[in-house]
CSV table of C-alpha atoms in Angstrom, one decimal:
chain,number,residue,atom,x,y,z
A,1,UNK,CA,-100.3,52.7,71.3
A,2,UNK,CA,-103.5,54.2,70.2
A,3,UNK,CA,-106.2,54.0,67.6
A,4,UNK,CA,-105.8,56.8,65.1
A,5,UNK,CA,-109.4,58.1,64.8
A,6,UNK,CA,-110.6,61.1,66.7
A,7,UNK,CA,-113.6,61.6,69.0
A,8,UNK,CA,-116.6,63.7,69.6
A,9,UNK,CA,-116.8,65.0,73.2
A,10,UNK,CA,-119.2,63.3,75.6
A,11,UNK,CA,-120.6,64.7,78.9
A,12,UNK,CA,-119.0,63.2,82.1
A,13,UNK,CA,-120.6,60.3,83.9
A,14,UNK,CA,-121.8,61.5,87.3
A,15,UNK,CA,-122.8,58.2,88.9
A,16,UNK,CA,-120.0,56.4,90.7
A,17,UNK,CA,-119.3,52.8,90.1
A,18,UNK,CA,-120.7,50.7,93.0
A,19,UNK,CA,-119.2,47.3,93.7
A,20,UNK,CA,-120.4,44.4,95.6
A,21,UNK,CA,-117.5,42.4,97.0
A,22,UNK,CA,-118.5,38.8,96.7
A,23,UNK,CA,-116.9,35.6,95.5
A,24,UNK,CA,-118.1,33.2,92.9
A,25,UNK,CA,-120.6,30.6,93.9
A,26,UNK,CA,-123.4,28.5,92.5
A,27,UNK,CA,-126.8,27.4,93.6
A,28,UNK,CA,-127.9,23.8,94.1
A,29,UNK,CA,-131.3,22.7,92.8
A,30,UNK,CA,-133.4,19.7,92.3
A,31,UNK,CA,-134.1,18.9,88.7
A,32,UNK,CA,-137.4,20.0,87.3
A,33,UNK,CA,-138.8,17.2,85.1
A,34,UNK,CA,-140.5,18.2,81.8
A,35,UNK,CA,-143.9,18.0,83.4
A,36,UNK,CA,-143.1,19.8,86.7
A,37,UNK,CA,-143.1,23.3,85.3
A,38,UNK,CA,-146.5,22.7,83.6
A,39,UNK,CA,-148.0,21.4,86.8
A,40,UNK,CA,-147.1,24.7,88.5
A,41,UNK,CA,-148.4,26.6,85.5
A,42,UNK,CA,-151.7,24.7,85.7
A,43,UNK,CA,-152.0,25.3,89.4
A,44,UNK,CA,-151.2,28.9,88.9
A,45,UNK,CA,-154.1,29.3,86.5
A,46,UNK,CA,-156.6,28.6,89.2
A,47,UNK,CA,-155.3,31.2,91.6
A,48,UNK,CA,-155.2,35.0,91.7
A,49,UNK,CA,-152.3,36.3,89.7
A,50,UNK,CA,-151.6,39.4,91.8
A,51,UNK,CA,-149.1,38.2,94.3
A,52,UNK,CA,-146.5,39.7,96.6
A,53,UNK,CA,-143.3,38.2,98.1
A,54,UNK,CA,-143.1,38.2,101.9
A,55,UNK,CA,-139.7,38.3,103.6
A,56,UNK,CA,-138.2,38.7,107.0
A,57,UNK,CA,-135.0,40.4,105.9
A,58,UNK,CA,-134.1,44.1,106.1
A,59,UNK,CA,-135.9,46.0,103.4
A,60,UNK,CA,-134.7,48.6,100.9
A,61,UNK,CA,-137.5,51.1,101.7
A,62,UNK,CA,-136.9,54.8,102.3
A,63,UNK,CA,-133.3,56.0,102.3
A,64,UNK,CA,-131.9,52.5,102.3
A,65,UNK,CA,-132.8,52.2,98.6
A,66,UNK,CA,-130.4,55.0,97.7
A,67,UNK,CA,-127.2,53.5,99.1
A,68,UNK,CA,-125.3,50.3,98.7
A,69,UNK,CA,-125.3,47.9,101.7
A,70,UNK,CA,-122.0,47.6,103.6
A,71,UNK,CA,-119.3,45.5,101.9
A,72,UNK,CA,-119.7,41.7,102.4
A,73,UNK,CA,-117.5,40.3,105.1
A,74,UNK,CA,-116.0,36.9,105.2
A,75,UNK,CA,-118.3,34.4,107.1
A,76,UNK,CA,-116.6,31.0,107.9
A,77,UNK,CA,-120.0,29.3,107.8
A,78,UNK,CA,-120.7,30.8,104.4
A,79,UNK,CA,-117.3,30.9,102.6
A,80,UNK,CA,-118.7,31.8,99.2
A,81,UNK,CA,-121.0,34.6,100.3
A,82,UNK,CA,-124.1,32.8,98.9
A,83,UNK,CA,-126.4,33.6,101.8
A,84,UNK,CA,-125.4,37.3,101.9
A,85,UNK,CA,-126.0,37.6,98.2
A,86,UNK,CA,-129.5,36.0,98.6
A,87,UNK,CA,-130.2,38.3,101.6
A,88,UNK,CA,-129.4,41.3,99.4
A,89,UNK,CA,-131.8,40.0,96.7
A,90,UNK,CA,-134.6,39.3,99.2
A,91,UNK,CA,-134.2,42.7,100.8
A,92,UNK,CA,-134.7,44.3,97.4
A,93,UNK,CA,-137.7,42.0,96.7
A,94,UNK,CA,-139.2,43.3,100.0
A,95,UNK,CA,-138.5,46.9,98.9
A,96,UNK,CA,-140.4,46.2,95.6
A,97,UNK,CA,-143.4,44.8,97.5
A,98,UNK,CA,-143.5,47.9,99.6
A,99,UNK,CA,-143.3,50.0,96.5
A,100,UNK,CA,-146.6,48.5,95.4
A,101,UNK,CA,-145.7,46.3,92.5
A,102,UNK,CA,-148.3,43.6,93.4
A,103,UNK,CA,-151.2,43.2,95.8
A,104,UNK,CA,-150.8,41.0,98.9
A,105,UNK,CA,-153.6,38.5,98.0
A,106,UNK,CA,-151.2,35.6,98.6
A,107,UNK,CA,-149.2,35.9,101.7
A,108,UNK,CA,-147.3,32.8,100.9
A,109,UNK,CA,-145.7,34.4,97.9
A,110,UNK,CA,-146.1,31.2,95.8
A,111,UNK,CA,-148.8,30.8,93.1
A,112,UNK,CA,-150.9,27.9,94.3
A,113,UNK,CA,-154.6,27.0,93.6
A,114,UNK,CA,-157.4,27.0,96.2
A,115,UNK,CA,-160.6,25.1,96.8
A,116,UNK,CA,-162.3,23.1,94.1
A,117,UNK,CA,-160.4,24.9,91.3
A,118,UNK,CA,-157.2,23.3,92.6
A,119,UNK,CA,-158.2,19.8,91.6
A,120,UNK,CA,-159.2,20.9,88.2
A,121,UNK,CA,-156.0,22.8,87.7
A,122,UNK,CA,-153.7,20.1,88.9
A,123,UNK,CA,-155.2,17.6,86.5
A,124,UNK,CA,-154.2,19.8,83.5
A,125,UNK,CA,-150.7,18.5,83.2
A,126,UNK,CA,-148.6,19.0,80.1
A,127,UNK,CA,-148.7,16.7,77.1
A,128,UNK,CA,-145.6,14.8,76.3
A,129,UNK,CA,-145.2,16.9,73.2
A,130,UNK,CA,-145.3,20.6,72.8
A,131,UNK,CA,-148.8,22.0,73.0
A,132,UNK,CA,-150.6,23.1,69.9
A,133,UNK,CA,-151.0,26.8,69.3
A,134,UNK,CA,-154.2,28.0,71.0
A,135,UNK,CA,-154.6,25.0,73.3
A,136,UNK,CA,-155.7,25.5,76.9
A,137,UNK,CA,-152.2,24.8,78.2
A,138,UNK,CA,-150.7,27.4,75.8
A,139,UNK,CA,-153.1,30.0,77.2
A,140,UNK,CA,-152.2,29.1,80.8
A,141,UNK,CA,-148.5,29.3,79.9
A,142,UNK,CA,-148.9,32.7,78.4
A,143,UNK,CA,-150.6,34.1,81.5
A,144,UNK,CA,-147.9,32.5,83.7
A,145,UNK,CA,-145.0,33.9,81.8
A,146,UNK,CA,-146.7,37.3,81.5
A,147,UNK,CA,-146.7,37.6,85.2
A,148,UNK,CA,-143.1,36.5,85.4
A,149,UNK,CA,-142.2,39.2,82.9
A,150,UNK,CA,-144.0,41.8,85.1
A,151,UNK,CA,-142.1,40.7,88.2
A,152,UNK,CA,-138.8,40.8,86.3
A,153,UNK,CA,-139.5,44.3,84.9
A,154,UNK,CA,-140.0,45.5,88.5
A,155,UNK,CA,-136.7,44.0,89.4
A,156,UNK,CA,-134.6,45.9,86.8
A,157,UNK,CA,-134.3,49.4,88.3
A,158,UNK,CA,-132.2,48.9,91.5
A,159,UNK,CA,-130.6,52.0,93.0
A,160,UNK,CA,-128.0,50.0,94.9
A,161,UNK,CA,-126.5,48.3,91.9
A,162,UNK,CA,-124.1,49.5,89.1
A,163,UNK,CA,-125.5,52.6,87.4
A,164,UNK,CA,-128.9,51.9,89.0
A,165,UNK,CA,-129.9,48.8,86.9
A,166,UNK,CA,-129.7,45.0,87.1
A,167,UNK,CA,-130.4,44.6,83.4
A,168,UNK,CA,-126.7,44.5,82.4
A,169,UNK,CA,-125.7,41.8,84.8
A,170,UNK,CA,-128.8,39.7,84.0
A,171,UNK,CA,-128.0,40.0,80.3
A,172,UNK,CA,-124.4,38.8,81.0
A,173,UNK,CA,-125.8,35.9,83.0
A,174,UNK,CA,-127.8,34.6,80.1
A,175,UNK,CA,-125.0,35.3,77.6
A,176,UNK,CA,-122.4,33.4,79.6
A,177,UNK,CA,-124.8,30.5,80.4
A,178,UNK,CA,-125.6,30.2,76.7
A,179,UNK,CA,-122.2,31.0,75.2
A,180,UNK,CA,-120.8,27.6,76.3
A,181,UNK,CA,-122.5,25.8,73.4
A,182,UNK,CA,-120.4,23.6,71.1
A,183,UNK,CA,-122.1,22.6,67.9
A,184,UNK,CA,-119.6,19.7,67.2
A,185,UNK,CA,-120.3,17.9,70.4
A,186,UNK,CA,-123.8,19.2,71.1
A,187,UNK,CA,-122.8,20.2,74.7
A,188,UNK,CA,-123.2,23.4,76.6
A,189,UNK,CA,-125.8,26.1,76.0
A,190,UNK,CA,-128.5,27.6,78.3
A,191,UNK,CA,-130.3,24.3,78.8
A,192,UNK,CA,-129.5,22.8,82.2
A,193,UNK,CA,-128.5,26.1,84.1
A,194,UNK,CA,-125.1,24.6,84.7
A,195,UNK,CA,-123.7,27.7,86.4
A,196,UNK,CA,-125.5,26.6,89.6
A,197,UNK,CA,-122.6,24.2,90.0
A,198,UNK,CA,-119.0,24.9,90.7
A,199,UNK,CA,-117.7,23.1,87.5
A,200,UNK,CA,-119.2,26.0,85.5
A,201,UNK,CA,-119.6,28.8,88.1
A,202,UNK,CA,-115.8,28.8,88.9
A,203,UNK,CA,-114.8,29.7,85.4
A,204,UNK,CA,-112.9,33.0,85.7
A,205,UNK,CA,-115.1,34.5,82.9
A,206,UNK,CA,-118.1,34.0,85.2
A,207,UNK,CA,-116.7,36.0,88.1
A,208,UNK,CA,-119.4,38.1,89.8
A,209,UNK,CA,-122.4,36.3,88.2
A,210,UNK,CA,-123.4,34.7,91.5
A,211,UNK,CA,-125.0,38.0,92.4
A,212,UNK,CA,-127.2,38.0,89.3
A,213,UNK,CA,-128.4,34.5,90.2
A,214,UNK,CA,-129.0,35.6,93.8
A,215,UNK,CA,-131.2,38.5,92.6
A,216,UNK,CA,-133.4,36.0,90.7
A,217,UNK,CA,-133.8,33.6,93.6
A,218,UNK,CA,-137.0,35.4,95.0
A,219,UNK,CA,-138.5,35.3,91.5
A,220,UNK,CA,-137.8,31.6,91.2
A,221,UNK,CA,-139.4,30.8,94.6
A,222,UNK,CA,-142.4,32.9,93.7
A,223,UNK,CA,-142.8,31.2,90.3
A,224,UNK,CA,-141.5,27.6,90.9
A,225,UNK,CA,-142.9,26.4,87.6
A,226,UNK,CA,-140.2,28.1,85.5
A,227,UNK,CA,-136.8,26.4,85.4
A,228,UNK,CA,-133.6,28.3,86.3
A,229,UNK,CA,-132.4,28.0,82.7
A,230,UNK,CA,-135.6,29.5,81.4
A,231,UNK,CA,-135.6,32.2,84.1
A,232,UNK,CA,-132.1,33.4,83.3
A,233,UNK,CA,-132.9,33.8,79.6
A,234,UNK,CA,-136.3,35.5,80.2
A,235,UNK,CA,-134.7,37.9,82.6
A,236,UNK,CA,-132.2,38.9,80.0
A,237,UNK,CA,-135.0,39.4,77.4
A,238,UNK,CA,-136.9,41.6,79.8
A,239,UNK,CA,-133.8,43.5,80.7
A,240,UNK,CA,-133.0,44.2,77.0
A,241,UNK,CA,-136.6,45.4,76.3
A,242,UNK,CA,-136.8,47.4,79.6
A,243,UNK,CA,-133.7,49.4,78.6
A,244,UNK,CA,-135.0,50.3,75.1
A,245,UNK,CA,-133.7,47.3,73.2
A,246,UNK,CA,-135.5,44.9,70.9
A,247,UNK,CA,-138.4,42.8,72.1
A,248,UNK,CA,-137.4,39.1,71.8
A,249,UNK,CA,-140.0,36.4,71.6
A,250,UNK,CA,-139.5,33.8,74.4
A,251,UNK,CA,-139.7,30.0,74.0
A,252,UNK,CA,-139.8,28.2,77.4
A,253,UNK,CA,-139.0,24.5,78.0
A,254,UNK,CA,-135.4,24.4,79.1
A,255,UNK,CA,-134.8,21.8,81.8
A,256,UNK,CA,-132.4,22.2,84.7
A,257,UNK,CA,-129.6,19.7,85.3
A,258,UNK,CA,-130.1,17.4,88.2
A,259,UNK,CA,-126.5,17.6,89.4
A,260,UNK,CA,-122.9,18.5,88.6
A,261,UNK,CA,-122.3,15.0,87.1
A,262,UNK,CA,-124.3,16.0,84.0
A,263,UNK,CA,-121.9,19.0,83.5
A,264,UNK,CA,-118.9,16.7,84.0
A,265,UNK,CA,-120.3,14.4,81.4
A,266,UNK,CA,-120.4,17.3,79.0
A,267,UNK,CA,-116.7,18.1,79.2
A,268,UNK,CA,-116.4,20.4,82.3
A,269,UNK,CA,-113.8,19.8,85.0
A,270,UNK,CA,-113.9,20.4,88.7
A,271,UNK,CA,-111.6,21.9,89.8
A,272,UNK,CA,-111.6,24.3,86.9
A,273,UNK,CA,-108.4,24.3,84.8
A,274,UNK,CA,-106.3,27.5,85.1
A,275,UNK,CA,-107.7,30.0,82.6
A,276,UNK,CA,-111.2,28.4,82.5
A,277,UNK,CA,-112.8,25.9,80.3
A,278,UNK,CA,-112.0,27.9,77.2
A,279,UNK,CA,-115.6,28.2,75.8
A,280,UNK,CA,-116.0,31.9,76.7
A,281,UNK,CA,-113.9,34.6,75.0
A,282,UNK,CA,-110.7,35.9,76.5
A,283,UNK,CA,-110.1,39.6,76.1
A,284,UNK,CA,-106.3,39.4,75.5
A,285,UNK,CA,-105.8,35.9,74.3
A,286,UNK,CA,-102.7,35.5,72.1
A,287,UNK,CA,-101.8,39.2,72.4
A,288,UNK,CA,-98.2,40.1,73.2
A,289,UNK,CA,-96.9,43.6,74.0
A,290,UNK,CA,-93.3,43.3,72.9
A,291,UNK,CA,-93.9,45.1,69.6
A,292,UNK,CA,-96.6,46.9,67.6
A,293,UNK,CA,-97.4,47.5,64.0
A,294,UNK,CA,-97.4,50.8,62.2
A,295,UNK,CA,-101.0,51.5,63.3
A,296,UNK,CA,-100.0,51.0,67.0
A,297,UNK,CA,-101.8,47.6,67.3
A,298,UNK,CA,-100.0,45.1,69.6
A,299,UNK,CA,-98.5,42.0,68.1
A,300,UNK,CA,-100.8,39.0,68.2
A,301,UNK,CA,-104.0,40.9,67.5
A,302,UNK,CA,-104.7,38.9,64.4
A,303,UNK,CA,-104.5,35.7,66.5
A,304,UNK,CA,-107.0,37.3,68.9
A,305,UNK,CA,-109.4,37.7,66.0
A,306,UNK,CA,-108.9,34.0,65.2
A,307,UNK,CA,-109.8,33.2,68.8
A,308,UNK,CA,-113.0,35.3,68.6
A,309,UNK,CA,-114.0,33.6,65.4
A,310,UNK,CA,-112.8,30.0,65.5
A,311,UNK,CA,-112.6,29.2,69.2
A,312,UNK,CA,-115.7,31.0,70.3
A,313,UNK,CA,-118.4,32.2,67.9
A,314,UNK,CA,-117.8,29.9,64.8
A,315,UNK,CA,-117.8,27.0,67.3
A,316,UNK,CA,-121.4,27.9,68.2
A,317,UNK,CA,-122.4,28.5,64.6
A,318,UNK,CA,-122.3,32.3,64.2
A,319,UNK,CA,-121.0,34.3,61.3
A,320,UNK,CA,-119.0,37.6,61.3
A,321,UNK,CA,-122.0,39.9,61.1
A,322,UNK,CA,-123.7,38.1,64.0
A,323,UNK,CA,-120.6,38.3,66.0
A,324,UNK,CA,-120.4,42.1,65.5
A,325,UNK,CA,-124.1,42.5,66.2
A,326,UNK,CA,-123.8,40.5,69.5
A,327,UNK,CA,-120.8,42.5,70.7
A,328,UNK,CA,-122.3,45.9,69.6
A,329,UNK,CA,-125.6,45.2,71.4
A,330,UNK,CA,-124.2,43.3,74.4
A,331,UNK,CA,-121.3,45.6,75.3
A,332,UNK,CA,-123.4,48.7,75.3
A,333,UNK,CA,-124.5,47.4,78.7
A,334,UNK,CA,-122.8,47.5,82.0
A,335,UNK,CA,-119.2,47.8,83.1
A,336,UNK,CA,-116.1,45.8,84.0
A,337,UNK,CA,-115.0,45.4,87.6
A,338,UNK,CA,-111.3,45.3,88.5
A,339,UNK,CA,-112.1,42.9,91.4
A,340,UNK,CA,-113.9,40.4,89.1
A,341,UNK,CA,-112.5,40.4,85.6
A,342,UNK,CA,-109.5,42.5,86.2
A,343,UNK,CA,-110.7,45.1,83.7
A,344,UNK,CA,-112.3,48.4,84.8
A,345,UNK,CA,-114.9,50.8,83.6
A,346,UNK,CA,-117.9,51.1,81.2
A,347,UNK,CA,-117.8,50.7,77.5
A,348,UNK,CA,-120.2,53.6,76.9
A,349,UNK,CA,-121.4,56.8,78.5
A,350,UNK,CA,-124.9,55.4,79.1
A,351,UNK,CA,-124.5,51.7,80.1
A,352,UNK,CA,-128.1,51.1,81.0
A,353,UNK,CA,-129.7,52.1,77.7
A,354,UNK,CA,-129.7,50.2,74.4
A,355,UNK,CA,-128.0,52.1,71.6
A,356,UNK,CA,-125.3,51.9,68.9
A,357,UNK,CA,-123.0,54.0,71.0
A,358,UNK,CA,-120.5,51.2,71.4
A,359,UNK,CA,-120.0,51.1,67.6
A,360,UNK,CA,-119.9,54.8,67.0
A,361,UNK,CA,-117.5,55.5,69.9
A,362,UNK,CA,-115.1,52.8,68.8
A,363,UNK,CA,-114.9,54.4,65.4
A,364,UNK,CA,-114.9,58.0,66.4
A,365,UNK,CA,-113.0,58.2,69.6
A,366,UNK,CA,-109.3,58.2,70.2
A,367,UNK,CA,-108.2,55.1,72.2
A,368,UNK,CA,-105.0,54.5,74.2
A,369,UNK,CA,-103.6,51.3,75.6
A,370,UNK,CA,-103.1,51.4,79.4
A,371,UNK,CA,-102.2,49.2,82.3
A,372,UNK,CA,-102.5,49.3,86.1
A,373,UNK,CA,-99.3,51.4,86.2
A,374,UNK,CA,-100.8,54.3,84.3
A,375,UNK,CA,-101.5,56.4,87.4
A,376,UNK,CA,-101.9,59.5,85.3
A,377,UNK,CA,-105.5,58.4,84.9
A,378,UNK,CA,-106.1,59.2,88.6
A,379,UNK,CA,-105.0,62.8,88.0
A,380,UNK,CA,-107.6,63.1,85.3
A,381,UNK,CA,-110.4,61.8,87.5
A,382,UNK,CA,-110.4,58.4,85.6
A,383,UNK,CA,-108.9,56.1,88.3
A,384,UNK,CA,-111.9,53.8,87.6
A,385,UNK,CA,-110.3,53.0,84.2
A,386,UNK,CA,-107.1,51.6,85.5
A,387,UNK,CA,-107.3,47.7,85.2
A,388,UNK,CA,-105.8,45.3,87.7
A,389,UNK,CA,-102.1,44.6,87.6
A,390,UNK,CA,-101.2,42.4,84.6
A,391,UNK,CA,-104.2,43.4,82.5
A,392,UNK,CA,-104.3,45.9,79.6
A,393,UNK,CA,-107.2,47.8,78.1
A,394,UNK,CA,-107.9,50.8,75.9
A,395,UNK,CA,-109.3,54.1,77.3
A,396,UNK,CA,-110.5,57.3,75.8
A,397,UNK,CA,-107.9,59.3,77.6
A,398,UNK,CA,-104.4,60.7,77.0
A,399,UNK,CA,-101.8,61.8,79.6
A,400,UNK,CA,-101.5,65.1,77.8
A,401,UNK,CA,-105.1,65.8,78.6
A,402,UNK,CA,-107.0,64.6,75.5
A,403,UNK,CA,-110.4,63.2,76.5
A,404,UNK,CA,-110.4,64.8,79.9
A,405,UNK,CA,-113.9,66.2,79.3
A,406,UNK,CA,-115.3,62.9,78.0
A,407,UNK,CA,-117.1,60.3,80.0
A,408,UNK,CA,-114.7,57.6,81.4
A,409,UNK,CA,-114.9,54.8,78.9
A,410,UNK,CA,-112.8,51.7,78.0
A,411,UNK,CA,-112.6,49.1,75.4
A,412,UNK,CA,-111.1,45.6,75.7
A,413,UNK,CA,-108.6,44.3,73.2
A,414,UNK,CA,-111.2,41.9,71.9
A,415,UNK,CA,-113.5,45.0,71.3
A,416,UNK,CA,-110.8,46.9,69.4
A,417,UNK,CA,-110.4,43.9,67.2
A,418,UNK,CA,-113.7,44.7,65.6
A,419,UNK,CA,-112.3,48.0,64.3
A,420,UNK,CA,-108.9,46.5,63.3
A,421,UNK,CA,-110.0,43.5,61.4
A,422,UNK,CA,-111.4,44.6,57.9
A,423,UNK,CA,-114.0,41.9,57.8
A,424,UNK,CA,-115.4,42.8,61.2
A,425,UNK,CA,-115.1,46.5,60.6
A,426,UNK,CA,-117.4,46.6,57.6
A,427,UNK,CA,-120.2,45.4,59.9
A,428,UNK,CA,-119.2,47.7,62.7
A,429,UNK,CA,-119.5,50.7,60.4
A,430,UNK,CA,-122.9,49.5,59.3
A,431,UNK,CA,-124.2,49.3,62.8
A,432,UNK,CA,-122.7,52.6,63.7
A,433,UNK,CA,-124.7,54.2,60.9
A,434,UNK,CA,-128.0,52.5,61.7
A,435,UNK,CA,-129.2,51.9,65.3
A,436,UNK,CA,-132.5,50.4,64.2
A,437,UNK,CA,-130.7,47.8,62.1
A,438,UNK,CA,-128.5,46.9,65.1
A,439,UNK,CA,-131.6,46.5,67.3
A,440,UNK,CA,-133.1,44.0,64.8
A,441,UNK,CA,-130.0,42.0,64.2
A,442,UNK,CA,-128.8,42.0,67.8
A,443,UNK,CA,-132.3,40.8,68.9
A,444,UNK,CA,-132.1,37.9,66.3
A,445,UNK,CA,-128.6,37.0,67.2
A,446,UNK,CA,-129.2,37.0,71.0
A,447,UNK,CA,-132.3,34.9,70.6
A,448,UNK,CA,-130.2,32.4,68.6
A,449,UNK,CA,-127.5,32.4,71.2
A,450,UNK,CA,-129.9,31.7,74.0
A,451,UNK,CA,-131.6,28.8,72.1
A,452,UNK,CA,-128.5,27.0,71.0
A,453,UNK,CA,-128.5,23.4,72.3
A,454,UNK,CA,-132.2,23.6,73.3
A,455,UNK,CA,-133.9,22.5,70.1
A,456,UNK,CA,-135.2,19.3,71.6
A,457,UNK,CA,-136.9,20.8,74.6
A,458,UNK,CA,-138.2,24.3,73.6
A,459,UNK,CA,-141.9,24.8,73.3
A,460,UNK,CA,-143.6,27.3,71.0
A,461,UNK,CA,-143.1,31.0,71.6
A,462,UNK,CA,-145.2,32.6,74.3
A,463,UNK,CA,-147.9,34.9,72.9
A,464,UNK,CA,-146.5,38.0,71.3
A,465,UNK,CA,-146.9,41.4,72.9
A,466,UNK,CA,-143.6,41.7,74.8
A,467,UNK,CA,-143.1,43.5,78.0
A,468,UNK,CA,-145.9,46.0,77.3
A,469,UNK,CA,-148.5,43.2,77.4
A,470,UNK,CA,-147.2,42.1,80.8
A,471,UNK,CA,-147.5,45.5,82.4
C-alpha cells in the first residue's frame, strides 16, 4: 500500500541514530506551594545571577562529549534506571560548566541571597493574587526566568543525544504532560507535573520521557523556585525557539502535585491499564490491515481520524486547523525509537530544525506501508526504518529501489491521516505552502496546549524579548 504522490529527492542523513536504553520512571517531589517559588525568586534577586553547577560525576569534556556513554545496565538497587539517567544529565551539566556557560561565583549552584540583602529579599513574598504588571515582584520574576531560559538554551545542543539536540525530547515532554487535559472533567494538563509519578509515567505513550526529566534535574536544583510543571513547559518553549521556531511568551505559576493520590483522584490508575489511559493519541488505533481501499489506504483509517479528533484533540478543545498545526510543527522534531514506541526513524531529514518539511514531504513524497518483516529496508541502508514486530508505519522507500537516495524518513498512520482526510488535508496544504504561517499558528496552538487546565494558577506573561533577551 502506498500514497500515490511522488517525491523530490533529499540528501541522505549522515548522523546515526543514538539510543539510550533506559526504562520508564518518574521523579518524586515535594509540593511547591503557591508562595514557595516566589520566595526563591525574591532570594534570587539579592544574589549574583551568574552561577555554575558543581558536580562530582564524570564530565562530558573533551572527547567524551562526542560519543554516547555505554548502554545502561540493569542495577537491582535502581530497577528503573533513574540514578543512571540523572548521572548522565549531571555529567552533561558539568560539561556545560567547563564550556564556560556561567561564571563560578556561587559554588553551591543554588541561587541564594547573602548578607543584609537576604533579609530584605526574603521579605518580598508573593501576593495571594497575580502581581500587577510592572510591580517589583514582576521585575524579579522576569530576571529569574531570563536566567532559567539562558541555562536551558545551553542545555539544548548535546552531542551524545539523538541528532545532537535535546530540544525534540523536551518538546515531547511538555506535549505529553499537557496533552492529557480533558475539558469536560477539568482534569489533566501540564499543571501538577504528574509524570513524576508512575500512574502517569507508566503510560506506554510516555516511554523514554524519563530521560528528558533527568536532563532537567540539574536545572531544577539550580533554580528551585520554578516548579517542575513550569520547567517542563519553559524547556519546550526554549527548545522550539532555539531550533528556529516561534518565540512563545511564557506564563509561570503551575504548581506541582504533592503526591500520586492527586493523579488518582483525577482519573488515572496505577497500575496502568493495558494500552495506557487513552488520553494521548495512538498511531494505529482502529486500523485493520485485512483490506484496503482503491487508494491503498488500510481499512479503519477513517476511524483513526475520529480517534484523533474526538478522543484526543476535540476533547481538549482544539479544532481541525489547530490539530494540523500542532502535528506539522511538533512532528518536524525528533525521531521514533523501536525500543520505546515500537516505531522507528525520523519524520523529516532535519529533525532538529523548525520547518514545514513535515507537511511538504507528506504531500510530495511516495510513502509505502512496512512492518518489521520488511528486511529489504536493510539492503537499502534503511534498517533504522523497520518498526518493532507488530507495528506498521510508512516509509519513503520502495523494494524496487525508489527513494534509495533520499534521507531515511517515516510517517505514522496517524500522520498519513492528515493527507487522507479532506478536512485535514486542506490545512496541511496551506502549511506546506507557507512556513511563516505554520510558525505563527503552531506557536499559538502549542501555547494553548501547554496552558490548558492552568487558568486558575497562571500569572501574567514574563517580559517579552524571548530567548535573545536571555542571552
